[in-house]
Short mmCIF file of N, CA and C in Angstrom, two decimals:
data_model
loop_
_atom_site.label_atom_id
_atom_site.label_comp_id
_atom_site.label_asym_id
_atom_site.label_seq_id
_atom_site.Cartn_x
_atom_site.Cartn_y
_atom_site.Cartn_z
N GLU A 606 -51.86 23.23 -16.65
CA GLU A 606 -52.29 23.96 -15.75
C GLU A 606 -50.84 23.47 -15.01
N ILE A 607 -50.71 22.38 -14.65
CA ILE A 607 -49.08 21.42 -14.01
C ILE A 607 -48.36 22.66 -14.54
N MET A 608 -48.28 22.67 -15.41
CA MET A 608 -46.20 23.03 -16.10
C MET A 608 -45.98 24.93 -15.65
N PRO A 609 -47.20 25.53 -15.44
CA PRO A 609 -46.98 26.54 -14.35
C PRO A 609 -46.84 26.62 -13.29
N SER A 610 -46.91 25.04 -12.66
CA SER A 610 -46.53 25.69 -11.52
C SER A 610 -44.79 24.71 -11.15
N LEU A 611 -44.34 24.28 -12.36
CA LEU A 611 -42.86 24.06 -12.69
C LEU A 611 -41.91 24.76 -12.82
N VAL A 612 -42.46 25.33 -13.86
CA VAL A 612 -41.61 26.54 -14.49
C VAL A 612 -41.39 26.94 -13.07
N GLY A 613 -42.19 27.56 -12.25
CA GLY A 613 -41.87 28.43 -10.88
C GLY A 613 -41.12 27.78 -10.45
N SER A 614 -41.50 26.72 -9.88
CA SER A 614 -40.40 27.17 -8.96
C SER A 614 -39.59 25.84 -9.42
N GLU A 615 -39.36 25.77 -11.17
CA GLU A 615 -37.78 26.02 -11.24
C GLU A 615 -36.81 27.35 -11.32
N MET A 616 -37.88 28.64 -11.83
CA MET A 616 -37.74 30.00 -11.38
C MET A 616 -37.22 29.62 -10.25
N CYS A 617 -37.31 29.39 -9.42
CA CYS A 617 -37.39 29.65 -7.33
C CYS A 617 -35.39 29.21 -7.40
N ILE A 618 -36.01 27.51 -8.22
CA ILE A 618 -34.65 27.83 -7.65
C ILE A 618 -33.87 28.14 -8.43
N ARG A 619 -33.22 28.40 -9.58
CA ARG A 619 -32.93 28.97 -10.18
C ARG A 619 -32.94 31.04 -9.25
N ASP A 620 -32.77 30.93 -8.93
CA ASP A 620 -33.23 32.37 -8.41
C ASP A 620 -32.40 31.89 -7.12
N ARG A 621 -33.23 30.73 -6.41
CA ARG A 621 -32.35 30.71 -5.01
C ARG A 621 -30.60 30.87 -5.08
N PHE A 622 -30.27 29.29 -6.24
CA PHE A 622 -29.38 29.45 -7.37
C PHE A 622 -28.05 30.55 -7.08
N SER A 623 -29.00 31.12 -8.58
CA SER A 623 -28.19 33.55 -8.26
C SER A 623 -27.81 33.76 -7.68
N GLN A 624 -28.15 33.28 -6.34
CA GLN A 624 -27.82 34.39 -4.75
C GLN A 624 -26.43 33.41 -4.03
N VAL A 625 -26.48 32.95 -4.75
CA VAL A 625 -25.69 32.00 -4.56
C VAL A 625 -24.24 32.98 -4.15
N VAL A 626 -23.32 33.25 -2.70
CA VAL A 626 -21.17 34.14 -2.97
C VAL A 626 -21.06 32.61 -3.03
N TYR A 627 -20.14 33.84 -2.85
CA TYR A 627 -17.98 32.88 -2.03
C TYR A 627 -18.33 32.46 -0.39
N TRP A 628 -18.88 32.81 0.29
CA TRP A 628 -18.83 32.33 1.74
C TRP A 628 -19.73 31.31 1.51
N THR A 629 -20.78 31.43 0.66
CA THR A 629 -21.94 30.40 1.18
C THR A 629 -21.14 28.71 0.28
N TRP A 630 -20.64 28.64 -0.34
CA TRP A 630 -20.21 27.89 -0.50
C TRP A 630 -18.00 27.23 0.28
N TRP A 631 -17.93 28.05 1.37
CA TRP A 631 -17.03 28.19 2.14
C TRP A 631 -17.49 27.60 3.41
N ILE A 632 -18.94 28.42 3.60
CA ILE A 632 -19.68 27.70 5.13
C ILE A 632 -19.92 25.99 4.78
N ILE A 633 -20.61 25.78 3.49
CA ILE A 633 -19.90 23.97 2.99
C ILE A 633 -19.63 23.70 2.35
N ALA A 634 -18.34 24.32 2.60
CA ALA A 634 -17.00 24.00 2.28
C ALA A 634 -16.52 22.98 4.49
N VAL A 635 -16.79 24.07 5.29
CA VAL A 635 -16.79 23.43 6.43
C VAL A 635 -17.67 22.83 6.93
N VAL A 636 -18.67 22.47 6.51
CA VAL A 636 -19.21 21.92 7.18
C VAL A 636 -18.96 19.81 6.43
N LEU A 637 -18.60 19.63 5.03
CA LEU A 637 -18.28 18.53 4.79
C LEU A 637 -17.50 18.24 5.41
N VAL A 638 -15.62 19.54 6.03
CA VAL A 638 -15.33 18.64 6.72
C VAL A 638 -15.75 18.59 8.21
N LEU A 639 -16.85 19.29 8.59
CA LEU A 639 -16.81 18.99 9.63
C LEU A 639 -17.61 17.60 10.13
N LEU A 640 -18.17 17.04 8.42
CA LEU A 640 -18.87 15.76 8.01
C LEU A 640 -17.47 14.65 8.58
N GLU A 641 -16.28 15.38 7.51
CA GLU A 641 -15.91 14.13 7.19
C GLU A 641 -14.65 13.56 8.67
N ILE A 642 -15.03 14.88 9.78
CA ILE A 642 -14.56 14.17 11.01
C ILE A 642 -15.19 13.66 12.07
N ALA A 643 -16.52 13.55 11.17
CA ALA A 643 -17.46 13.21 12.26
C ALA A 643 -17.42 12.35 11.60
N ALA A 644 -17.34 11.42 10.14
CA ALA A 644 -17.25 9.90 10.37
C ALA A 644 -15.84 9.80 9.00
N PRO A 645 -15.54 9.56 9.31
CA PRO A 645 -13.65 9.76 8.30
C PRO A 645 -13.72 8.83 7.30
N GLY A 646 -13.64 8.77 6.56
CA GLY A 646 -13.54 7.84 5.05
C GLY A 646 -12.60 9.03 3.69
N THR A 647 -12.22 9.87 3.78
CA THR A 647 -11.67 11.07 2.84
C THR A 647 -12.49 10.88 2.28
N PHE A 648 -13.08 11.29 1.71
CA PHE A 648 -15.28 11.29 0.61
C PHE A 648 -15.90 12.73 1.26
N PHE A 649 -16.10 13.41 3.07
CA PHE A 649 -16.41 14.54 2.99
C PHE A 649 -15.68 15.49 2.47
N LEU A 650 -13.54 14.79 2.73
CA LEU A 650 -12.85 15.83 2.69
C LEU A 650 -12.38 16.42 1.38
N TRP A 651 -12.28 16.04 0.62
CA TRP A 651 -12.46 15.96 -0.56
C TRP A 651 -13.62 16.89 -1.15
N MET A 652 -14.72 17.25 -0.50
CA MET A 652 -16.20 17.68 -1.23
C MET A 652 -15.76 18.63 -1.09
N GLY A 653 -15.45 19.61 1.15
CA GLY A 653 -15.28 20.19 1.05
C GLY A 653 -14.17 21.04 0.14
N ILE A 654 -13.03 20.87 0.29
CA ILE A 654 -12.05 21.65 -0.10
C ILE A 654 -12.11 21.45 -1.42
N SER A 655 -13.26 20.74 -3.00
CA SER A 655 -13.87 21.38 -3.88
C SER A 655 -14.83 21.97 -3.16
N ALA A 656 -15.24 22.19 -2.51
CA ALA A 656 -16.49 23.78 -2.55
C ALA A 656 -15.69 24.61 -1.62
N GLY A 657 -14.39 24.69 -0.93
CA GLY A 657 -13.80 25.69 -0.37
C GLY A 657 -12.90 26.66 -2.04
N ALA A 658 -12.68 25.36 -3.21
CA ALA A 658 -11.37 26.18 -4.30
C ALA A 658 -13.37 26.11 -5.07
N VAL A 659 -14.21 26.49 -5.44
CA VAL A 659 -15.72 27.24 -5.87
C VAL A 659 -15.93 28.39 -5.21
N GLY A 660 -15.67 28.46 -3.44
CA GLY A 660 -16.07 30.10 -2.87
C GLY A 660 -14.64 30.85 -3.63
N ILE A 661 -13.19 30.14 -3.61
CA ILE A 661 -11.96 30.85 -4.12
C ILE A 661 -12.79 31.62 -5.43
N ALA A 662 -13.12 31.09 -6.16
CA ALA A 662 -13.96 30.98 -7.90
C ALA A 662 -14.12 32.48 -7.48
N LEU A 663 -15.13 32.01 -7.40
CA LEU A 663 -16.58 33.00 -6.47
C LEU A 663 -15.96 34.34 -6.28
N PHE A 664 -15.42 33.70 -5.56
CA PHE A 664 -14.58 35.20 -4.94
C PHE A 664 -14.05 35.87 -5.65
N ILE A 665 -13.06 35.47 -6.72
CA ILE A 665 -11.97 36.35 -7.88
C ILE A 665 -12.78 36.72 -9.17
N TYR A 666 -13.95 35.64 -9.50
CA TYR A 666 -15.01 35.65 -10.75
C TYR A 666 -16.82 36.35 -9.66
N PRO A 667 -16.70 36.90 -9.69
CA PRO A 667 -18.82 36.96 -8.13
C PRO A 667 -19.37 36.71 -9.47
N GLU A 668 -18.78 37.13 -11.02
CA GLU A 668 -19.64 36.82 -11.58
C GLU A 668 -20.49 35.40 -12.18
N LEU A 669 -18.93 34.01 -11.74
CA LEU A 669 -19.20 33.20 -12.49
C LEU A 669 -21.75 32.70 -12.04
N ALA A 670 -21.18 31.94 -13.49
CA ALA A 670 -22.37 31.71 -13.53
C ALA A 670 -23.01 30.26 -12.09
N TRP A 671 -24.21 30.03 -11.44
CA TRP A 671 -23.95 28.61 -11.13
C TRP A 671 -24.00 27.17 -11.32
N GLU A 672 -24.66 27.52 -12.47
CA GLU A 672 -24.37 25.77 -13.80
C GLU A 672 -22.67 25.79 -13.69
N LEU A 673 -21.95 26.94 -13.69
CA LEU A 673 -20.55 26.54 -13.92
C LEU A 673 -20.04 26.63 -12.67
N GLN A 674 -20.61 27.45 -11.58
CA GLN A 674 -20.00 26.96 -10.31
C GLN A 674 -19.71 25.88 -9.88
N LEU A 675 -22.07 25.15 -9.67
CA LEU A 675 -22.25 23.11 -9.30
C LEU A 675 -21.47 22.60 -10.42
N ALA A 676 -20.97 22.40 -11.82
CA ALA A 676 -20.04 22.26 -12.71
C ALA A 676 -18.05 21.35 -12.22
N ILE A 677 -18.50 22.65 -11.30
CA ILE A 677 -16.67 23.14 -11.01
C ILE A 677 -16.33 22.08 -9.70
N PHE A 678 -17.82 22.29 -8.96
CA PHE A 678 -17.31 21.47 -7.94
C PHE A 678 -16.97 19.89 -8.14
N ALA A 679 -18.51 19.82 -8.82
CA ALA A 679 -18.69 17.51 -9.35
C ALA A 679 -17.25 18.34 -9.64
N ILE A 680 -16.66 18.21 -11.07
CA ILE A 680 -15.47 17.59 -11.46
C ILE A 680 -14.56 17.26 -10.21
N LEU A 681 -14.13 18.96 -9.44
CA LEU A 681 -13.55 18.60 -8.39
C LEU A 681 -12.89 17.84 -7.45
N SER A 682 -14.86 16.85 -6.75
CA SER A 682 -14.96 16.38 -6.38
C SER A 682 -14.91 15.14 -6.60
N ILE A 683 -15.14 14.66 -7.66
CA ILE A 683 -15.27 13.48 -8.65
C ILE A 683 -13.79 13.20 -9.38
N GLY A 684 -13.05 14.14 -9.62
CA GLY A 684 -11.44 14.22 -9.80
C GLY A 684 -11.00 14.01 -8.67
N THR A 685 -10.65 14.45 -7.14
CA THR A 685 -10.18 14.56 -5.99
C THR A 685 -10.45 12.75 -5.39
N ILE A 686 -11.73 12.45 -5.36
CA ILE A 686 -12.44 11.88 -5.05
C ILE A 686 -11.65 10.47 -5.32
N VAL A 687 -11.86 9.97 -7.01
CA VAL A 687 -11.27 8.85 -7.68
C VAL A 687 -9.22 9.13 -6.89
N ILE A 688 -8.85 11.30 -7.43
CA ILE A 688 -6.95 10.08 -7.23
C ILE A 688 -7.15 10.02 -5.37
N SER A 689 -7.88 10.36 -5.15
CA SER A 689 -7.50 10.05 -3.09
C SER A 689 -7.30 8.25 -3.46
N ARG A 690 -8.62 8.02 -3.54
CA ARG A 690 -8.72 6.78 -3.74
C ARG A 690 -7.80 5.66 -4.26
N LYS A 691 -7.61 6.04 -5.51
CA LYS A 691 -5.83 5.39 -6.49
C LYS A 691 -4.94 5.32 -5.22
N PHE A 692 -4.36 6.69 -4.62
CA PHE A 692 -3.63 6.94 -3.58
C PHE A 692 -3.68 6.05 -2.54
N LEU A 693 -4.51 5.93 -2.19
CA LEU A 693 -4.74 5.46 -0.84
C LEU A 693 -4.82 3.72 -1.04
N GLN A 694 -5.23 3.20 -2.10
CA GLN A 694 -5.34 1.42 -2.09
C GLN A 694 -4.08 1.31 -2.73
N LYS A 695 -3.44 2.63 -3.06
CA LYS A 695 -2.05 1.98 -3.42
C LYS A 695 -1.15 2.33 -1.80
N ASN A 696 -0.96 2.89 -1.25
CA ASN A 696 -1.20 2.68 0.17
C ASN A 696 -1.65 1.04 0.71
N ARG A 697 -2.56 1.01 1.08
CA ARG A 697 -2.76 -0.02 2.52
C ARG A 697 -1.95 -0.67 1.06
N GLN A 698 -1.80 -1.26 0.67
CA GLN A 698 -1.00 -2.47 -0.83
C GLN A 698 0.19 -2.32 0.39
N ASP A 699 0.66 -1.16 0.51
CA ASP A 699 2.13 -0.83 1.39
C ASP A 699 2.32 -0.62 2.10
N GLN A 700 1.28 -0.71 2.94
CA GLN A 700 0.56 -1.18 4.62
C GLN A 700 0.95 -3.23 4.94
N THR A 701 0.01 -3.00 3.80
CA THR A 701 0.41 -4.56 3.40
C THR A 701 1.32 -5.39 3.60
N ALA A 702 1.79 -5.13 3.14
CA ALA A 702 3.60 -5.62 2.38
C ALA A 702 4.62 -5.90 3.56
N LEU A 703 4.28 -4.90 3.69
CA LEU A 703 5.25 -4.53 5.26
C LEU A 703 4.48 -5.06 6.68
N SER A 704 3.70 -5.43 6.63
CA SER A 704 2.73 -6.05 7.99
C SER A 704 3.20 -6.86 8.35
N ASN A 705 3.12 -8.28 6.39
CA ASN A 705 3.15 -9.01 6.27
C ASN A 705 4.80 -9.04 6.94
N ARG A 706 5.92 -8.91 6.81
CA ARG A 706 6.61 -8.75 6.91
C ARG A 706 6.59 -9.92 7.67
N GLY A 707 6.80 -10.13 8.93
CA GLY A 707 6.76 -10.77 9.51
C GLY A 707 6.41 -12.20 9.82
N LYS A 708 5.74 -12.21 8.79
CA LYS A 708 5.09 -13.53 8.50
C LYS A 708 6.34 -14.65 8.00
N ARG A 709 7.19 -13.90 6.80
CA ARG A 709 8.43 -14.83 6.22
C ARG A 709 9.09 -15.80 8.00
N TYR A 710 8.86 -15.01 9.10
CA TYR A 710 9.03 -16.03 10.41
C TYR A 710 8.62 -17.02 11.19
N ILE A 711 7.33 -17.32 10.35
CA ILE A 711 6.55 -18.94 10.86
C ILE A 711 7.59 -19.53 10.49
N GLY A 712 7.45 -20.69 11.65
CA GLY A 712 8.13 -22.07 11.19
C GLY A 712 9.11 -22.19 11.59
N ARG A 713 10.21 -20.83 12.10
CA ARG A 713 11.80 -20.56 11.97
C ARG A 713 11.61 -20.59 13.36
N VAL A 714 12.64 -21.71 14.27
CA VAL A 714 13.49 -22.02 15.74
C VAL A 714 13.76 -20.82 15.64
N VAL A 715 13.51 -19.89 16.83
CA VAL A 715 13.76 -18.65 17.20
C VAL A 715 14.28 -19.24 19.16
N VAL A 716 15.53 -17.99 20.18
CA VAL A 716 16.35 -17.80 20.83
C VAL A 716 14.91 -17.26 22.00
N VAL A 717 14.46 -17.90 22.87
CA VAL A 717 13.79 -16.02 24.25
C VAL A 717 14.94 -15.40 24.55
N GLU A 718 14.77 -13.87 23.94
CA GLU A 718 15.13 -13.05 25.09
C GLU A 718 15.10 -13.14 26.74
N GLU A 719 14.10 -12.95 26.16
CA GLU A 719 13.48 -12.35 27.45
C GLU A 719 12.04 -13.12 27.94
N ALA A 720 12.12 -13.85 28.92
CA ALA A 720 10.98 -15.35 29.32
C ALA A 720 10.19 -14.76 29.60
N ILE A 721 9.30 -15.66 29.04
CA ILE A 721 8.26 -15.65 28.19
C ILE A 721 7.75 -15.97 29.63
N THR A 722 6.99 -14.73 30.61
CA THR A 722 6.26 -15.62 31.61
C THR A 722 4.92 -15.08 31.80
N ASN A 723 3.86 -15.47 32.04
CA ASN A 723 2.45 -15.69 31.94
C ASN A 723 1.70 -15.65 30.71
N GLY A 724 2.62 -15.67 29.75
CA GLY A 724 2.79 -16.42 28.35
C GLY A 724 2.63 -14.87 26.91
N ILE A 725 3.70 -13.88 27.94
CA ILE A 725 4.90 -12.68 27.76
C ILE A 725 6.32 -12.95 27.77
N GLY A 726 6.41 -12.71 26.56
CA GLY A 726 7.85 -12.59 26.26
C GLY A 726 8.73 -12.01 25.56
N LYS A 727 10.01 -11.77 24.79
CA LYS A 727 10.48 -11.24 24.06
C LYS A 727 11.70 -12.22 23.22
N VAL A 728 11.40 -12.66 21.62
CA VAL A 728 12.45 -13.42 21.40
C VAL A 728 13.28 -12.51 20.26
N ARG A 729 14.60 -13.06 19.94
CA ARG A 729 15.38 -12.59 19.23
C ARG A 729 15.02 -12.81 18.05
N VAL A 730 15.46 -12.12 17.00
CA VAL A 730 15.68 -12.70 15.37
C VAL A 730 15.97 -12.01 14.79
N GLU A 731 17.06 -12.58 13.74
CA GLU A 731 17.94 -11.68 13.47
C GLU A 731 18.49 -10.93 14.38
N ASP A 732 18.00 -9.92 14.03
CA ASP A 732 19.52 -8.34 15.29
C ASP A 732 17.58 -7.65 15.82
N THR A 733 16.91 -7.98 15.52
CA THR A 733 15.41 -7.55 16.31
C THR A 733 14.74 -8.43 17.56
N LEU A 734 13.79 -7.13 18.25
CA LEU A 734 14.06 -8.83 19.76
C LEU A 734 12.64 -7.92 18.57
N TRP A 735 11.55 -9.64 19.26
CA TRP A 735 9.41 -9.15 18.26
C TRP A 735 9.16 -9.68 19.89
N ARG A 736 8.01 -9.19 20.33
CA ARG A 736 6.64 -9.22 21.73
C ARG A 736 6.84 -11.10 20.79
N ALA A 737 6.56 -12.21 22.31
CA ALA A 737 6.16 -13.30 22.08
C ALA A 737 4.71 -13.63 22.92
N ARG A 738 3.66 -14.46 22.61
CA ARG A 738 2.88 -14.52 23.71
C ARG A 738 3.53 -16.58 23.34
N GLY A 739 3.23 -17.61 24.36
CA GLY A 739 2.95 -18.21 23.63
C GLY A 739 3.25 -19.18 25.48
N SER A 740 3.29 -20.39 26.36
CA SER A 740 3.73 -21.00 26.82
C SER A 740 5.50 -19.68 27.55
N ASP A 741 5.46 -20.66 28.55
CA ASP A 741 6.19 -19.46 29.89
C ASP A 741 7.79 -20.88 29.17
N ALA A 742 8.50 -19.96 29.00
CA ALA A 742 9.71 -20.35 28.88
C ALA A 742 10.63 -19.36 29.17
N SER A 743 12.25 -20.38 29.81
CA SER A 743 13.19 -19.95 30.04
C SER A 743 14.09 -18.75 28.93
N VAL A 744 15.14 -17.46 29.80
CA VAL A 744 15.78 -17.15 28.51
C VAL A 744 16.77 -17.99 28.09
N GLY A 745 17.06 -18.15 26.44
CA GLY A 745 17.50 -19.10 25.88
C GLY A 745 17.32 -20.69 25.74
N GLU A 746 15.71 -20.18 25.76
CA GLU A 746 14.98 -21.99 25.34
C GLU A 746 15.04 -21.24 23.62
N GLN A 747 14.64 -22.40 23.26
CA GLN A 747 14.20 -21.73 21.85
C GLN A 747 13.34 -22.71 21.38
N VAL A 748 12.11 -21.64 20.78
CA VAL A 748 10.66 -21.62 20.76
C VAL A 748 10.48 -21.66 19.41
N ARG A 749 8.90 -22.36 18.90
CA ARG A 749 9.20 -21.91 16.92
C ARG A 749 8.53 -21.06 17.34
N VAL A 750 7.79 -19.87 16.28
CA VAL A 750 7.17 -18.53 15.55
C VAL A 750 6.27 -20.20 15.11
N ILE A 751 4.21 -19.86 15.57
CA ILE A 751 3.73 -20.89 14.91
C ILE A 751 2.79 -19.39 13.81
N ASP A 752 2.42 -18.74 14.65
CA ASP A 752 1.79 -17.92 13.81
C ASP A 752 2.29 -16.25 14.44
N ILE A 753 1.30 -14.82 13.80
CA ILE A 753 2.22 -13.72 14.19
C ILE A 753 0.63 -13.05 14.19
N GLU A 754 1.04 -12.51 14.83
CA GLU A 754 -0.81 -11.15 15.66
C GLU A 754 0.21 -9.97 15.11
N GLY A 755 0.15 -9.16 14.72
CA GLY A 755 0.04 -7.89 14.37
C GLY A 755 1.28 -7.97 14.60
N VAL A 756 2.35 -7.22 16.61
CA VAL A 756 3.95 -6.92 15.66
C VAL A 756 4.23 -8.44 17.22
N THR A 757 3.73 -9.32 17.43
CA THR A 757 3.63 -10.19 19.15
C THR A 757 3.54 -11.41 17.75
N PHE A 758 4.76 -11.94 18.43
CA PHE A 758 4.73 -13.53 17.67
C PHE A 758 4.35 -14.56 17.96
N GLN A 759 4.16 -15.34 16.96
CA GLN A 759 2.54 -16.37 18.81
C GLN A 759 3.88 -18.33 18.27
N VAL A 760 4.63 -18.85 19.92
CA VAL A 760 5.57 -19.55 19.67
C VAL A 760 5.09 -20.81 20.28
N GLU A 761 5.82 -21.38 20.12
CA GLU A 761 5.52 -22.77 21.17
C GLU A 761 6.66 -23.53 21.24
N PRO A 762 7.14 -24.45 21.87
CA PRO A 762 8.02 -24.71 22.40
C PRO A 762 9.33 -25.47 21.51
N VAL A 763 9.48 -25.83 21.77
CA VAL A 763 10.72 -27.05 20.93
C VAL A 763 11.29 -28.21 21.73
N PRO A 764 10.60 -29.20 21.28
CA PRO A 764 11.16 -30.44 22.15
C PRO A 764 12.07 -30.68 21.60
N LYS A 765 12.65 -31.17 22.71
CA LYS A 765 14.74 -31.24 23.34
C LYS A 765 14.02 -32.67 22.94
N ASP A 766 15.06 -33.34 21.94
CA ASP A 766 16.03 -34.43 21.05
C ASP A 766 16.99 -35.20 22.40
#
């Protein structure tokens, strides 16, 4: 008695999937991309692109079995997500290396180029002006870089001998 109802529900699911047309996948793609916009993380984006690709495949091959449609969607989704994660991790490491470039100046004595007034000014490091935060200092005074926060050096006055 349990088995016939299970078979009936399985048939109903199979019937529903067999009625999927290409624009159904395109609607799914749009919904997934909208989810990506609402909750960025480059997860739904790739699933949306995969759903769009399945829609294109179904448009070209209208007799594509629903099992194959789901398999294509799963393979494309997983593949693109894995590839994008590897690419984004590599990119994130490159950005970290770039943002750490200023850390090499910690401990260096530099010259105030624009007076540090109310805790904000600019210092010259090699051929570049950097924003500086610290005790007020006049143009030409020497300060020591003690930290970097974003693109702003934290500086302290250098005691005069």
